[in-house]
Structures are given as structure tokens and as C-alpha cells.
Amino acid sequence: MTDDQPAITPDVRATATDIAEMEVRGAATIASAAAGALATQATESEAETPAAFRAELRAAAAELYETRPTAVSLPNALRYVLRGMDGETVAALRSSTIAQAERFQRDLEQAQETLGEVGANRLRDGDVVMTHCHSTDALSCVEAALADGKHIEAIVKETRPRKQGHITAEQLREMGVPVTLVVDNAARRYLDEANHVLVGADSIAADGSVINKIGTSGLAVNARERGVPVMVAAQTIKLHPDTMTGHTVEIEMRDEREVLSESERAEIAAGDPDDALVVENPAFDVTPPRHVDAIVTERGQYPPESIVMLMRELFGETTAEPWER
Ligand code: RUB
């Protein structure tokens, strides 16, 4: 690093590493952690001029932005916090940035709670939900339904390769929900016992496509065939503004070691000197709107095809990235 590059605090670098390595994961949790890291940057900055302070915050946002490409909650969070950075002095910039980050985190929590209440209306007493991956927005719907006194059960897909379904199973059990854990390949068989497929989202596109953990689209196709409604729980922070102008959402490709361990790879190499086995590990996929029944947000529930109206209302025409240098 050269001397004239803006100083980024170790905390921001640590948060960026945690997000990249999925120690911090899930779209809402990533957004909250990123906002918190910008607040820490603002708190610890030793910048002596407003320009230097702004440059540091933009550099910190750029570092966080580079970590994972698919969940739009990350750039949406960074954009929101940087827009609140306001003032003529370093002290004013510092306090406005910290206040904006705290506001963001509070609103995020509140939105999730409200979304849960909206989503709970779709769940009846005695319903069984089938889940995929681990989504705090989806779990909020179950939590609200339980608070309404409904009995809910869950069939939880394990979700290879990282098995985030195990986190879902644990958290549902902590809520008192009876859980049946199944491997991904068993999902279609157990759809007959489910009243809803309930998943979260990393990004929602303007045409109502849902970008979520790999395997969501296959589950949705099977659910449609079985007549099981698919409900996507996604706060408005998951709405992807760039898709309003035709951009597509980048699907993150992750390391093959999540699929094939180093020792398994070594074993293959030992038996095959060319070692031509290719492993692909896409983290997310795209579920077309025709396979989704409702997108549940804190602003109400929408058929996927009409989500663009909410996007226009929330984003207007601006999709600029204020951390761009
Ligand atoms: C997590 C995932 C979740 C969404 C929504 O993927 O796909 O369904 O992020 O989660 P990963 P939430 O584990 O790769 O981050 O509702 O908590 O925002």
C-alpha cells in the first residue's frame, strides 16, 4: 500500500474477510455487518480533512463491496450509509456517518419484524413449511406465526455444499418447531407433506426473478409441479436497483474445496495423472417469477411480476455507487 492510499481500519478488513469466507453470511446479516464496519471506520478514522475522511469511507466501502457479488443487500447497505455522510468538518462527517449506519441497522431489524408479520398471514395453524438454506427473513415469518399461536412444522433441506440448512434446523428447534431434516435429493418426495415452500432471497430482480441459494430454482419447479405455493421472504433491501435498467445479477462461483476436499482432489490426481475433473460451485441460482407465488416484504406481499412497481417507488432512477472513485 502506498502512503497516499486512504487508511482502512483493521476492523473493516476483518469484516470483509469474514464476509468473503462466509463467517458472516446471509444477505441481511451481511448488510448489517457492512454498515457496522463503516461506522467503525468513521469512529476510528484519523483523517485530518473532510476530503480525506470521505476518501477513507469510500475506500472502506469499496473493500467491503468486493467480497461477494450476488446479495444486493451489501451494496444497498453501503450506498445507504455513504449517502448519510454529511457535514463540513471531520467531526460532523463522523457523527452523521455513525448515525446513518445505526439507523440502517435499526431499520433492518424493524423491517424484518414487520415482514415476519406479513408473511405469517400466509401460514395457517398446522401448516408445514419446507425451507432451503438459512434465511433470517424466512424464519421471521415462522416466528411471527408462532407468536400468533399457530402450530407450524418444518421440513428442512440440508442445502449442500455448505449445509446452512443445519443452522435453520437448529434455530427452528430453538423456537419449538418440530423439524424433519432431509438431504436435498429427498425434497421432491417430501413436498407432498408441505403446505408451503418458504425461502429467502439474496437479490430480487425487476422482473420478479428471485436470486437465492443454489437449489432454490429446482425446488420451486418441483413445488409448482406438486401444487405447493412458493413464498419468498425478502426485505426491500434485497431489491436490486440495477436490474431496472436491464442489468443481470452476477452469480458467485465459489471455491471447489467446498464440494471436493483437498484430500479427495489429491486422491483423484493420484489415480489420474491428467486430473481432468472439473468442479463447478455456483453459490446461487435464479428462480423465474412464474415459479414464485408471493414475495413478502415489510411493505406488504407482492406477486413477483409487480415487484417492479415497489422498486420504482423506492429507488426512483438513481443507482449510482457513491463509493466509486
Ligand atoms: C444465504 C442465502 C439466504 C439469503 C437470505 O446464502 O441464500 O437464503 O441470503 O438470507 P449464503 P436472509 O449462506 O451463501 O450467504 O433472509 O438472512 O437475508
mmCIF file of C-alpha atoms and ligand atoms in Angstrom:
data_model
loop_
_atom_site.group_PDB
_atom_site.id
_atom_site.type_symbol
_atom_site.label_atom_id
_atom_site.label_comp_id
_atom_site.label_asym_id
_atom_site.label_seq_id
_atom_site.Cartn_x
_atom_site.Cartn_y
_atom_site.Cartn_z
ATOM 1 C CA MET A 1 0.000 0.000 0.000
ATOM 2 C CA THR A 2 1.363 3.459 -0.899
ATOM 3 C CA ASP A 3 1.215 6.362 1.561
ATOM 4 C CA ASP A 4 -1.391 8.287 -0.397
ATOM 5 C CA GLN A 5 -3.959 5.468 -0.280
ATOM 6 C CA PRO A 6 -6.760 6.044 2.238
ATOM 7 C CA ALA A 7 -6.284 4.160 5.518
ATOM 8 C CA ILE A 8 -8.777 1.352 6.106
ATOM 9 C CA THR A 9 -9.156 0.139 9.689
ATOM 10 C CA PRO A 10 -8.285 -3.492 10.556
ATOM 11 C CA ASP A 11 -11.907 -3.948 11.623
ATOM 12 C CA VAL A 12 -13.139 -3.233 8.101
ATOM 13 C CA ARG A 13 -10.592 -5.642 6.655
ATOM 14 C CA ALA A 14 -11.625 -8.302 9.195
ATOM 15 C CA THR A 15 -15.307 -7.831 8.355
ATOM 16 C CA ALA A 16 -14.527 -8.072 4.639
ATOM 17 C CA THR A 17 -12.627 -11.318 5.225
ATOM 18 C CA ASP A 18 -15.447 -12.718 7.385
ATOM 19 C CA ILE A 19 -17.997 -11.965 4.641
ATOM 20 C CA ALA A 20 -15.804 -13.422 1.887
ATOM 21 C CA GLU A 21 -15.173 -16.585 3.909
ATOM 22 C CA MET A 22 -18.843 -16.829 4.983
ATOM 23 C CA GLU A 23 -18.127 -16.495 8.699
ATOM 24 C CA VAL A 24 -20.684 -13.717 8.304
ATOM 25 C CA ARG A 25 -23.317 -14.857 5.807
ATOM 26 C CA GLY A 26 -26.907 -14.442 4.702
ATOM 27 C CA ALA A 27 -27.944 -11.277 2.893
ATOM 28 C CA ALA A 28 -29.427 -9.359 5.840
ATOM 29 C CA THR A 29 -26.596 -10.259 8.210
ATOM 30 C CA ILE A 30 -24.009 -9.234 5.608
ATOM 31 C CA ALA A 31 -25.743 -5.867 5.162
ATOM 32 C CA SER A 32 -25.804 -5.192 8.883
ATOM 33 C CA ALA A 33 -22.156 -6.175 9.315
ATOM 34 C CA ALA A 34 -21.103 -3.926 6.416
ATOM 35 C CA ALA A 35 -22.964 -0.940 7.868
ATOM 36 C CA GLY A 36 -21.355 -1.644 11.249
ATOM 37 C CA ALA A 37 -17.905 -1.781 9.655
ATOM 38 C CA LEU A 38 -18.428 1.636 8.044
ATOM 39 C CA ALA A 39 -19.455 3.020 11.447
ATOM 40 C CA THR A 40 -16.227 1.629 12.916
ATOM 41 C CA GLN A 41 -14.227 3.169 10.088
ATOM 42 C CA ALA A 42 -15.880 6.504 10.849
ATOM 43 C CA THR A 43 -15.203 6.150 14.579
ATOM 44 C CA GLU A 44 -11.559 5.184 14.231
ATOM 45 C CA SER A 45 -10.608 7.378 11.286
ATOM 46 C CA GLU A 46 -7.584 9.628 11.882
ATOM 47 C CA ALA A 47 -8.318 11.697 8.778
ATOM 48 C CA GLU A 48 -7.480 15.366 9.275
ATOM 49 C CA THR A 49 -9.558 16.831 6.465
ATOM 50 C CA PRO A 50 -13.124 16.242 5.309
ATOM 51 C CA ALA A 51 -11.814 15.132 1.891
ATOM 52 C CA ALA A 52 -9.502 12.568 3.494
ATOM 53 C CA PHE A 53 -12.348 11.300 5.688
ATOM 54 C CA ARG A 54 -14.654 10.882 2.708
ATOM 55 C CA ALA A 55 -11.898 9.092 0.768
ATOM 56 C CA GLU A 56 -11.378 6.654 3.657
ATOM 57 C CA LEU A 57 -15.068 5.839 3.914
ATOM 58 C CA ARG A 58 -15.314 5.312 0.156
ATOM 59 C CA ALA A 59 -12.245 3.042 0.221
ATOM 60 C CA ALA A 60 -13.703 1.045 3.129
ATOM 61 C CA ALA A 61 -16.991 0.659 1.233
ATOM 62 C CA ALA A 62 -15.117 -0.480 -1.885
ATOM 63 C CA GLU A 63 -13.231 -3.104 0.153
ATOM 64 C CA LEU A 64 -16.490 -4.463 1.610
ATOM 65 C CA TYR A 65 -18.234 -4.340 -1.782
ATOM 66 C CA GLU A 66 -15.608 -6.595 -3.384
ATOM 67 C CA THR A 67 -16.292 -9.526 -1.026
ATOM 68 C CA ARG A 68 -19.365 -11.233 -2.506
ATOM 69 C CA PRO A 69 -21.162 -10.245 -5.715
ATOM 70 C CA THR A 70 -24.695 -11.657 -5.500
ATOM 71 C CA ALA A 71 -26.508 -10.332 -2.416
ATOM 72 C CA VAL A 72 -27.538 -6.785 -3.337
ATOM 73 C CA SER A 73 -28.193 -6.015 0.322
ATOM 74 C CA LEU A 74 -24.441 -5.381 0.558
ATOM 75 C CA PRO A 75 -24.167 -2.524 -1.995
ATOM 76 C CA ASN A 76 -27.589 -1.246 -0.908
ATOM 77 C CA ALA A 77 -26.314 -1.002 2.691
ATOM 78 C CA LEU A 78 -23.071 0.710 1.664
ATOM 79 C CA ARG A 79 -24.943 3.164 -0.549
ATOM 80 C CA TYR A 80 -27.383 3.983 2.234
ATOM 81 C CA VAL A 81 -24.667 4.698 4.810
ATOM 82 C CA LEU A 82 -22.497 6.755 2.458
ATOM 83 C CA ARG A 83 -25.488 8.865 1.426
ATOM 84 C CA GLY A 84 -25.887 9.886 5.057
ATOM 85 C CA MET A 85 -22.256 11.094 5.334
ATOM 86 C CA ASP A 86 -22.824 14.819 5.585
ATOM 87 C CA GLY A 87 -21.060 17.865 7.006
ATOM 88 C CA GLU A 88 -18.303 20.449 6.536
ATOM 89 C CA THR A 89 -15.955 19.146 9.250
ATOM 90 C CA VAL A 90 -14.461 15.760 10.091
ATOM 91 C CA ALA A 91 -16.451 15.709 13.337
ATOM 92 C CA ALA A 92 -19.735 16.339 11.516
ATOM 93 C CA LEU A 93 -18.947 13.743 8.869
ATOM 94 C CA ARG A 94 -18.051 11.242 11.572
ATOM 95 C CA SER A 95 -21.216 11.692 13.609
ATOM 96 C CA SER A 96 -23.537 11.740 10.558
ATOM 97 C CA THR A 97 -21.993 8.534 9.193
ATOM 98 C CA ILE A 98 -22.249 6.712 12.513
ATOM 99 C CA ALA A 99 -25.843 7.862 12.985
ATOM 100 C CA GLN A 100 -26.771 6.725 9.486
ATOM 101 C CA ALA A 101 -25.204 3.284 9.996
ATOM 102 C CA GLU A 102 -27.054 2.865 13.292
ATOM 103 C CA ARG A 103 -30.302 3.972 11.637
ATOM 104 C CA PHE A 104 -29.726 1.414 8.905
ATOM 105 C CA GLN A 105 -29.223 -1.420 11.380
ATOM 106 C CA ARG A 106 -32.302 -0.418 13.382
ATOM 107 C CA ASP A 107 -34.461 -0.158 10.245
ATOM 108 C CA LEU A 108 -33.195 -3.521 9.018
ATOM 109 C CA GLU A 109 -34.260 -5.198 12.243
ATOM 110 C CA GLN A 110 -37.626 -3.440 12.227
ATOM 111 C CA ALA A 111 -38.228 -4.334 8.560
ATOM 112 C CA GLN A 112 -37.545 -7.983 9.288
ATOM 113 C CA GLU A 113 -40.020 -7.973 12.150
ATOM 114 C CA THR A 114 -42.715 -6.300 10.041
ATOM 115 C CA LEU A 115 -42.039 -8.664 7.131
ATOM 116 C CA GLY A 116 -42.464 -11.572 9.516
ATOM 117 C CA GLU A 117 -45.933 -10.363 10.468
ATOM 118 C CA VAL A 118 -46.892 -10.001 6.801
ATOM 119 C CA GLY A 119 -45.551 -13.462 5.965
ATOM 120 C CA ALA A 120 -47.208 -15.060 8.984
ATOM 121 C CA ASN A 121 -50.603 -14.199 7.464
ATOM 122 C CA ARG A 122 -49.909 -16.754 4.734
ATOM 123 C CA LEU A 123 -49.276 -19.526 7.267
ATOM 124 C CA ARG A 124 -52.252 -21.337 8.803
ATOM 125 C CA ASP A 125 -52.393 -23.238 12.063
ATOM 126 C CA GLY A 126 -50.928 -26.715 11.472
ATOM 127 C CA ASP A 127 -49.032 -25.827 8.279
ATOM 128 C CA VAL A 128 -45.778 -27.481 7.271
ATOM 129 C CA VAL A 129 -43.135 -25.357 5.558
ATOM 130 C CA MET A 130 -40.245 -26.662 3.504
ATOM 131 C CA THR A 131 -37.122 -24.494 3.766
ATOM 132 C CA HIS A 132 -33.923 -24.189 1.764
ATOM 133 C CA CYS A 133 -30.631 -22.768 3.079
ATOM 134 C CA HIS A 134 -30.863 -20.383 6.053
ATOM 135 C CA SER A 135 -32.778 -17.135 5.790
ATOM 136 C CA THR A 136 -33.435 -14.822 8.719
ATOM 137 C CA ASP A 137 -36.270 -13.198 6.744
ATOM 138 C CA ALA A 138 -37.938 -16.571 6.193
ATOM 139 C CA LEU A 139 -37.513 -17.550 9.846
ATOM 140 C CA SER A 140 -39.061 -14.252 10.901
ATOM 141 C CA CYS A 141 -42.331 -15.352 9.196
ATOM 142 C CA VAL A 142 -42.345 -18.605 11.164
ATOM 143 C CA GLU A 143 -41.555 -16.768 14.386
ATOM 144 C CA ALA A 144 -44.460 -14.368 13.858
ATOM 145 C CA ALA A 145 -46.833 -17.244 13.056
ATOM 146 C CA LEU A 146 -45.806 -18.950 16.308
ATOM 147 C CA ALA A 147 -46.370 -15.682 18.169
ATOM 148 C CA ASP A 148 -49.903 -15.669 16.708
ATOM 149 C CA GLY A 149 -50.418 -19.033 18.415
ATOM 150 C CA LYS A 150 -50.195 -21.174 15.258
ATOM 151 C CA HIS A 151 -48.599 -24.606 15.255
ATOM 152 C CA ILE A 152 -46.007 -24.812 12.451
ATOM 153 C CA GLU A 153 -43.797 -27.730 11.443
ATOM 154 C CA ALA A 154 -40.826 -27.716 9.096
ATOM 155 C CA ILE A 155 -39.130 -29.942 6.560
ATOM 156 C CA VAL A 156 -35.628 -28.548 6.296
ATOM 157 C CA LYS A 157 -33.415 -29.196 3.299
ATOM 158 C CA GLU A 158 -29.811 -29.719 4.240
ATOM 159 C CA THR A 159 -28.544 -27.470 1.413
ATOM 160 C CA ARG A 160 -25.256 -28.665 0.022
ATOM 161 C CA PRO A 161 -22.465 -27.788 -0.171
ATOM 162 C CA ARG A 162 -22.262 -25.618 2.985
ATOM 163 C CA LYS A 163 -25.245 -27.243 4.745
ATOM 164 C CA GLN A 164 -26.769 -23.995 6.007
ATOM 165 C CA GLY A 165 -29.993 -25.990 6.448
ATOM 166 C CA HIS A 166 -28.500 -27.278 9.680
ATOM 167 C CA ILE A 167 -28.498 -23.706 11.027
ATOM 168 C CA THR A 168 -32.170 -23.416 10.046
ATOM 169 C CA ALA A 169 -32.973 -26.711 11.759
ATOM 170 C CA GLU A 170 -31.247 -25.610 14.944
ATOM 171 C CA GLN A 171 -32.952 -22.209 15.049
ATOM 172 C CA LEU A 172 -36.399 -23.633 14.297
ATOM 173 C CA ARG A 173 -35.965 -26.201 17.044
ATOM 174 C CA GLU A 174 -34.985 -23.403 19.443
ATOM 175 C CA MET A 175 -38.343 -21.799 18.553
ATOM 176 C CA GLY A 176 -40.084 -25.069 19.411
ATOM 177 C CA VAL A 177 -40.871 -26.046 15.807
ATOM 178 C CA PRO A 178 -40.805 -29.807 15.069
ATOM 179 C CA VAL A 179 -38.189 -30.281 12.330
ATOM 180 C CA THR A 180 -37.591 -33.052 9.809
ATOM 181 C CA LEU A 181 -34.158 -32.681 8.227
ATOM 182 C CA VAL A 182 -33.795 -34.149 4.725
ATOM 183 C CA VAL A 183 -30.973 -34.306 2.203
ATOM 184 C CA ASP A 184 -31.527 -32.128 -0.845
ATOM 185 C CA ASN A 185 -32.273 -35.090 -3.078
ATOM 186 C CA ALA A 186 -35.261 -36.042 -0.896
ATOM 187 C CA ALA A 187 -37.033 -32.712 -1.312
ATOM 188 C CA ARG A 188 -39.473 -33.752 -4.055
ATOM 189 C CA ARG A 189 -40.599 -36.792 -2.113
ATOM 190 C CA TYR A 190 -41.405 -34.673 0.951
ATOM 191 C CA LEU A 191 -43.114 -31.842 -0.947
ATOM 192 C CA ASP A 192 -46.352 -33.825 -0.691
ATOM 193 C CA GLU A 193 -46.219 -33.244 3.050
ATOM 194 C CA ALA A 194 -45.545 -29.491 2.779
ATOM 195 C CA ASN A 195 -48.087 -26.663 2.571
ATOM 196 C CA HIS A 196 -45.545 -24.023 1.549
ATOM 197 C CA VAL A 197 -42.024 -23.696 0.285
ATOM 198 C CA LEU A 198 -40.550 -20.825 2.288
ATOM 199 C CA VAL A 199 -37.212 -19.341 1.225
ATOM 200 C CA GLY A 200 -35.303 -16.065 1.439
ATOM 201 C CA ALA A 201 -33.522 -14.108 -1.271
ATOM 202 C CA ASP A 202 -30.144 -12.545 -1.911
ATOM 203 C CA SER A 203 -31.480 -10.353 -4.701
ATOM 204 C CA ILE A 204 -34.821 -9.768 -6.386
ATOM 205 C CA ALA A 205 -34.728 -8.600 -9.998
ATOM 206 C CA ALA A 206 -37.126 -6.104 -11.571
ATOM 207 C CA ASP A 207 -38.924 -8.874 -13.494
ATOM 208 C CA GLY A 208 -39.634 -10.685 -10.215
ATOM 209 C CA SER A 209 -36.888 -13.302 -10.585
ATOM 210 C CA VAL A 210 -35.573 -14.483 -7.241
ATOM 211 C CA ILE A 211 -31.848 -14.998 -6.772
ATOM 212 C CA ASN A 212 -31.215 -17.267 -3.807
ATOM 213 C CA LYS A 213 -29.048 -20.182 -2.686
ATOM 214 C CA ILE A 214 -28.287 -22.739 -5.378
ATOM 215 C CA GLY A 215 -31.079 -25.307 -5.496
ATOM 216 C CA THR A 216 -33.908 -22.836 -4.914
ATOM 217 C CA SER A 217 -34.973 -22.867 -8.571
ATOM 218 C CA GLY A 218 -35.145 -26.683 -8.748
ATOM 219 C CA LEU A 219 -37.165 -26.736 -5.553
ATOM 220 C CA ALA A 220 -39.554 -24.122 -6.947
ATOM 221 C CA VAL A 221 -40.063 -26.057 -10.192
ATOM 222 C CA ASN A 222 -40.863 -29.219 -8.224
ATOM 223 C CA ALA A 223 -43.163 -27.287 -5.911
ATOM 224 C CA ARG A 224 -45.086 -25.882 -8.880
ATOM 225 C CA GLU A 225 -45.466 -29.404 -10.265
ATOM 226 C CA ARG A 226 -46.742 -30.614 -6.880
ATOM 227 C CA GLY A 227 -49.035 -27.600 -6.406
ATOM 228 C CA VAL A 228 -47.182 -26.319 -3.339
ATOM 229 C CA PRO A 229 -47.049 -22.497 -3.207
ATOM 230 C CA VAL A 230 -43.630 -20.844 -3.098
ATOM 231 C CA MET A 231 -43.269 -17.906 -0.742
ATOM 232 C CA VAL A 232 -40.143 -15.736 -0.813
ATOM 233 C CA ALA A 233 -39.408 -13.642 2.275
ATOM 234 C CA ALA A 234 -37.264 -10.684 1.269
ATOM 235 C CA GLN A 235 -36.930 -7.263 2.829
ATOM 236 C CA THR A 236 -36.802 -4.384 0.344
ATOM 237 C CA ILE A 237 -33.018 -4.197 0.897
ATOM 238 C CA LYS A 238 -32.928 -7.303 -1.359
ATOM 239 C CA LEU A 239 -34.433 -5.439 -4.330
ATOM 240 C CA HIS A 240 -31.743 -4.982 -6.960
ATOM 241 C CA PRO A 241 -31.906 -1.466 -8.439
ATOM 242 C CA ASP A 242 -29.594 -2.133 -11.425
ATOM 243 C CA THR A 243 -31.976 -4.749 -12.798
ATOM 244 C CA MET A 244 -34.469 -1.945 -13.513
ATOM 245 C CA THR A 245 -32.145 -0.866 -16.325
ATOM 246 C CA GLY A 246 -31.587 -4.358 -17.675
ATOM 247 C CA HIS A 247 -28.516 -5.496 -15.747
ATOM 248 C CA THR A 248 -28.364 -9.117 -14.684
ATOM 249 C CA VAL A 249 -27.285 -10.276 -11.228
ATOM 250 C CA GLU A 250 -23.848 -11.828 -11.011
ATOM 251 C CA ILE A 251 -23.887 -15.377 -9.659
ATOM 252 C CA GLU A 252 -20.978 -16.018 -7.316
ATOM 253 C CA MET A 253 -18.783 -19.010 -8.164
ATOM 254 C CA ARG A 254 -17.082 -20.336 -5.044
ATOM 255 C CA ASP A 255 -14.020 -22.445 -4.377
ATOM 256 C CA GLU A 256 -14.165 -26.107 -5.415
ATOM 257 C CA ARG A 257 -12.947 -27.113 -1.938
ATOM 258 C CA GLU A 258 -16.499 -26.548 -0.680
ATOM 259 C CA VAL A 259 -17.504 -29.502 -2.902
ATOM 260 C CA LEU A 260 -14.394 -31.651 -3.071
ATOM 261 C CA SER A 261 -11.884 -31.695 -0.212
ATOM 262 C CA GLU A 262 -8.184 -31.286 -0.867
ATOM 263 C CA SER A 263 -7.599 -34.928 0.073
ATOM 264 C CA GLU A 264 -10.349 -36.085 -2.327
ATOM 265 C CA ARG A 265 -8.774 -33.981 -5.064
ATOM 266 C CA ALA A 266 -5.340 -35.465 -4.257
ATOM 267 C CA GLU A 267 -6.784 -38.985 -4.435
ATOM 268 C CA ILE A 268 -8.240 -38.286 -7.885
ATOM 269 C CA ALA A 269 -4.946 -36.798 -9.036
ATOM 270 C CA ALA A 270 -3.077 -39.885 -7.805
ATOM 271 C CA GLY A 271 -5.269 -42.175 -9.936
ATOM 272 C CA ASP A 272 -5.404 -39.864 -12.949
ATOM 273 C CA PRO A 273 -2.166 -38.071 -13.862
ATOM 274 C CA ASP A 274 -4.119 -35.618 -16.089
ATOM 275 C CA ASP A 275 -6.608 -34.881 -13.264
ATOM 276 C CA ALA A 276 -9.126 -33.506 -15.733
ATOM 277 C CA LEU A 277 -12.094 -33.481 -13.341
ATOM 278 C CA VAL A 278 -13.754 -30.072 -13.379
ATOM 279 C CA VAL A 279 -15.727 -28.953 -10.332
ATOM 280 C CA GLU A 280 -18.169 -26.045 -10.575
ATOM 281 C CA ASN A 281 -19.577 -24.460 -7.435
ATOM 282 C CA PRO A 282 -22.178 -21.755 -8.136
ATOM 283 C CA ALA A 283 -23.487 -20.355 -4.851
ATOM 284 C CA PHE A 284 -26.838 -19.070 -6.155
ATOM 285 C CA ASP A 285 -29.402 -19.577 -8.894
ATOM 286 C CA VAL A 286 -32.272 -17.671 -10.479
ATOM 287 C CA THR A 287 -35.889 -18.711 -9.974
ATOM 288 C CA PRO A 288 -38.139 -17.238 -12.672
ATOM 289 C CA PRO A 289 -41.201 -15.327 -11.460
ATOM 290 C CA ARG A 290 -43.617 -17.935 -12.880
ATOM 291 C CA HIS A 291 -42.442 -20.351 -10.187
ATOM 292 C CA VAL A 292 -42.951 -17.935 -7.316
ATOM 293 C CA ASP A 293 -46.336 -17.199 -5.753
ATOM 294 C CA ALA A 294 -45.540 -14.265 -3.496
ATOM 295 C CA ILE A 295 -42.669 -12.042 -2.457
ATOM 296 C CA VAL A 296 -43.205 -10.983 1.126
ATOM 297 C CA THR A 297 -41.600 -7.674 2.128
ATOM 298 C CA GLU A 298 -42.012 -5.249 5.012
ATOM 299 C CA ARG A 299 -44.131 -3.175 2.604
ATOM 300 C CA GLY A 300 -46.619 -5.977 2.022
ATOM 301 C CA GLN A 301 -46.746 -9.041 -0.220
ATOM 302 C CA TYR A 302 -46.457 -8.890 -3.986
ATOM 303 C CA PRO A 303 -46.931 -11.229 -6.897
ATOM 304 C CA PRO A 304 -43.385 -11.319 -8.362
ATOM 305 C CA GLU A 305 -44.396 -9.633 -11.616
ATOM 306 C CA SER A 306 -45.494 -6.480 -9.786
ATOM 307 C CA ILE A 307 -42.394 -6.028 -7.606
ATOM 308 C CA VAL A 308 -41.019 -3.555 -10.154
ATOM 309 C CA MET A 309 -43.639 -1.016 -9.044
ATOM 310 C CA LEU A 310 -42.272 -1.132 -5.499
ATOM 311 C CA MET A 311 -38.743 -0.836 -6.879
ATOM 312 C CA ARG A 312 -39.608 2.305 -8.853
ATOM 313 C CA GLU A 313 -41.216 3.807 -5.780
ATOM 314 C CA LEU A 314 -38.191 3.060 -3.576
ATOM 315 C CA PHE A 315 -35.262 3.724 -5.893
ATOM 316 C CA GLY A 316 -36.504 6.251 -8.429
ATOM 317 C CA GLU A 317 -33.914 6.467 -11.175
ATOM 318 C CA THR A 318 -30.730 6.623 -9.084
ATOM 319 C CA THR A 319 -28.489 3.587 -8.963
ATOM 320 C CA ALA A 320 -25.120 5.353 -8.656
ATOM 321 C CA GLU A 321 -22.492 3.843 -6.391
ATOM 322 C CA PRO A 322 -21.158 6.621 -4.152
ATOM 323 C CA TRP A 323 -18.004 4.679 -3.272
ATOM 324 C CA GLU A 324 -16.827 4.743 -6.888
ATOM 325 C CA ARG A 325 -13.607 6.702 -7.077
HETATM 326 C C1 RUB B 1 -27.679 -17.368 2.086
HETATM 327 C C2 RUB B 1 -28.980 -17.378 1.327
HETATM 328 C C3 RUB B 1 -30.184 -16.863 2.055
HETATM 329 C C4 RUB B 1 -30.354 -15.375 1.706
HETATM 330 C C5 RUB B 1 -31.407 -14.715 2.568
HETATM 331 O O1 RUB B 1 -26.571 -17.641 1.251
HETATM 332 O O2 RUB B 1 -29.049 -17.717 0.157
HETATM 333 O O3 RUB B 1 -31.337 -17.541 1.654
HETATM 334 O O4 RUB B 1 -29.139 -14.701 1.878
HETATM 335 O O5 RUB B 1 -30.976 -14.701 3.918
HETATM 336 P P1 RUB B 1 -25.091 -17.637 1.907
HETATM 337 P P2 RUB B 1 -31.529 -13.583 4.940
HETATM 338 O O6 RUB B 1 -25.110 -18.592 3.044
HETATM 339 O O7 RUB B 1 -24.197 -18.068 0.764
HETATM 340 O O8 RUB B 1 -24.791 -16.220 2.344
HETATM 341 O O9 RUB B 1 -33.015 -13.710 4.902
HETATM 342 O O10 RUB B 1 -30.940 -13.946 6.280
HETATM 343 O O11 RUB B 1 -31.082 -12.242 4.443
#
